[in-house]
Amino acid sequence: REDAFDISENGIAKLKRIAKENDIKLNAWVEDVEGFKFKGEYDAIISHGLFQFINKDLREKIIYGMKKH
């Protein structure tokens, strides 16, 4: 499965449009990373442009969650 979330409503809307245009099944939603909880298992987790904008404690929490899932 492909999951994606972002704090930007416009970003998620664009992502959904591009996925639909390219027949990609995607579960995408708007959410702030501070409230995100990992559910299920993933083969890969990609985080682009996130870690330089958040504090160290939150960064460590997110990395811990990524490693578990």
PDB file of C-alpha atoms in Angstrom:
ATOM      1  CA  ARG A   1       0.000   0.000   0.000  1.00  0.00           C
ATOM      2  CA  GLU A   2       1.060   3.563  -0.538  1.00  0.00           C
ATOM      3  CA  ASP A   3       0.362   5.967   2.324  1.00  0.00           C
ATOM      4  CA  ALA A   4       1.216   9.646   2.392  1.00  0.00           C
ATOM      5  CA  PHE A   5       0.435  12.520   4.679  1.00  0.00           C
ATOM      6  CA  ASP A   6       1.361  16.169   4.858  1.00  0.00           C
ATOM      7  CA  ILE A   7       0.306  19.232   6.793  1.00  0.00           C
ATOM      8  CA  SER A   8      -0.529  21.013   3.509  1.00  0.00           C
ATOM      9  CA  GLU A   9      -4.048  20.541   2.176  1.00  0.00           C
ATOM     10  CA  ASN A  10      -2.911  21.870  -1.214  1.00  0.00           C
ATOM     11  CA  GLY A  11       0.016  19.439  -1.262  1.00  0.00           C
ATOM     12  CA  ILE A  12      -2.214  16.442  -0.550  1.00  0.00           C
ATOM     13  CA  ALA A  13      -4.775  17.586  -3.133  1.00  0.00           C
ATOM     14  CA  LYS A  14      -2.029  17.817  -5.761  1.00  0.00           C
ATOM     15  CA  LEU A  15      -0.629  14.425  -4.769  1.00  0.00           C
ATOM     16  CA  LYS A  16      -4.072  12.799  -5.060  1.00  0.00           C
ATOM     17  CA  ARG A  17      -4.621  14.406  -8.479  1.00  0.00           C
ATOM     18  CA  ILE A  18      -1.270  13.173  -9.798  1.00  0.00           C
ATOM     19  CA  ALA A  19      -1.863   9.693  -8.377  1.00  0.00           C
ATOM     20  CA  LYS A  20      -5.280   9.518 -10.045  1.00  0.00           C
ATOM     21  CA  GLU A  21      -3.884  10.741 -13.384  1.00  0.00           C
ATOM     22  CA  ASN A  22      -1.266   7.972 -13.248  1.00  0.00           C
ATOM     23  CA  ASP A  23      -3.595   5.230 -11.947  1.00  0.00           C
ATOM     24  CA  ILE A  24      -1.694   4.899  -8.657  1.00  0.00           C
ATOM     25  CA  LYS A  25      -3.616   3.635  -5.652  1.00  0.00           C
ATOM     26  CA  LEU A  26      -2.794   5.987  -2.815  1.00  0.00           C
ATOM     27  CA  ASN A  27      -4.061   6.580   0.691  1.00  0.00           C
ATOM     28  CA  ALA A  28      -3.255  10.253   1.365  1.00  0.00           C
ATOM     29  CA  TRP A  29      -4.448  12.570   4.095  1.00  0.00           C
ATOM     30  CA  VAL A  30      -3.722  15.867   5.834  1.00  0.00           C
ATOM     31  CA  GLU A  31      -2.065  15.511   9.227  1.00  0.00           C
ATOM     32  CA  ASP A  32       0.534  17.247  11.344  1.00  0.00           C
ATOM     33  CA  VAL A  33       3.518  14.991  12.020  1.00  0.00           C
ATOM     34  CA  GLU A  34       3.248  15.726  15.747  1.00  0.00           C
ATOM     35  CA  GLY A  35      -0.018  13.779  15.933  1.00  0.00           C
ATOM     36  CA  PHE A  36       0.936  10.941  13.589  1.00  0.00           C
ATOM     37  CA  LYS A  37       0.932   7.380  14.914  1.00  0.00           C
ATOM     38  CA  PHE A  38       2.327   4.546  12.833  1.00  0.00           C
ATOM     39  CA  LYS A  39      -0.150   1.764  12.072  1.00  0.00           C
ATOM     40  CA  GLY A  40       0.772  -1.439  10.310  1.00  0.00           C
ATOM     41  CA  GLU A  41       4.037  -2.444   8.720  1.00  0.00           C
ATOM     42  CA  TYR A  42       5.886  -0.851   5.816  1.00  0.00           C
ATOM     43  CA  ASP A  43       8.595  -2.115   3.471  1.00  0.00           C
ATOM     44  CA  ALA A  44      10.004   1.406   3.236  1.00  0.00           C
ATOM     45  CA  ILE A  45       9.342   4.765   4.852  1.00  0.00           C
ATOM     46  CA  ILE A  46      10.481   7.927   3.135  1.00  0.00           C
ATOM     47  CA  SER A  47      10.556  11.291   4.823  1.00  0.00           C
ATOM     48  CA  HIS A  48      11.567  14.188   2.614  1.00  0.00           C
ATOM     49  CA  GLY A  49      12.365  17.619   4.009  1.00  0.00           C
ATOM     50  CA  LEU A  50      11.009  17.014   7.488  1.00  0.00           C
ATOM     51  CA  PHE A  51      13.776  16.538  10.001  1.00  0.00           C
ATOM     52  CA  GLN A  52      15.452  19.916   9.615  1.00  0.00           C
ATOM     53  CA  PHE A  53      12.202  21.633  10.655  1.00  0.00           C
ATOM     54  CA  ILE A  54      11.333  19.780  13.864  1.00  0.00           C
ATOM     55  CA  ASN A  55      12.884  19.696  17.313  1.00  0.00           C
ATOM     56  CA  LYS A  56      15.219  16.934  18.452  1.00  0.00           C
ATOM     57  CA  ASP A  57      12.715  15.164  20.741  1.00  0.00           C
ATOM     58  CA  LEU A  58      10.075  14.898  18.022  1.00  0.00           C
ATOM     59  CA  ARG A  59      12.695  13.832  15.476  1.00  0.00           C
ATOM     60  CA  GLU A  60      13.834  10.990  17.756  1.00  0.00           C
ATOM     61  CA  LYS A  61      10.224   9.914  18.372  1.00  0.00           C
ATOM     62  CA  ILE A  62       9.521   9.758  14.625  1.00  0.00           C
ATOM     63  CA  ILE A  63      12.723   7.848  13.857  1.00  0.00           C
ATOM     64  CA  TYR A  64      11.896   5.352  16.626  1.00  0.00           C
ATOM     65  CA  GLY A  65       8.436   4.831  15.100  1.00  0.00           C
ATOM     66  CA  MET A  66       9.918   4.373  11.632  1.00  0.00           C
ATOM     67  CA  LYS A  67      12.301   1.705  12.892  1.00  0.00           C
ATOM     68  CA  LYS A  68       9.489  -0.213  14.595  1.00  0.00           C
ATOM     69  CA  HIS A  69       7.310  -0.259  11.480  1.00  0.00           C
TER      70      HIS A  69
END
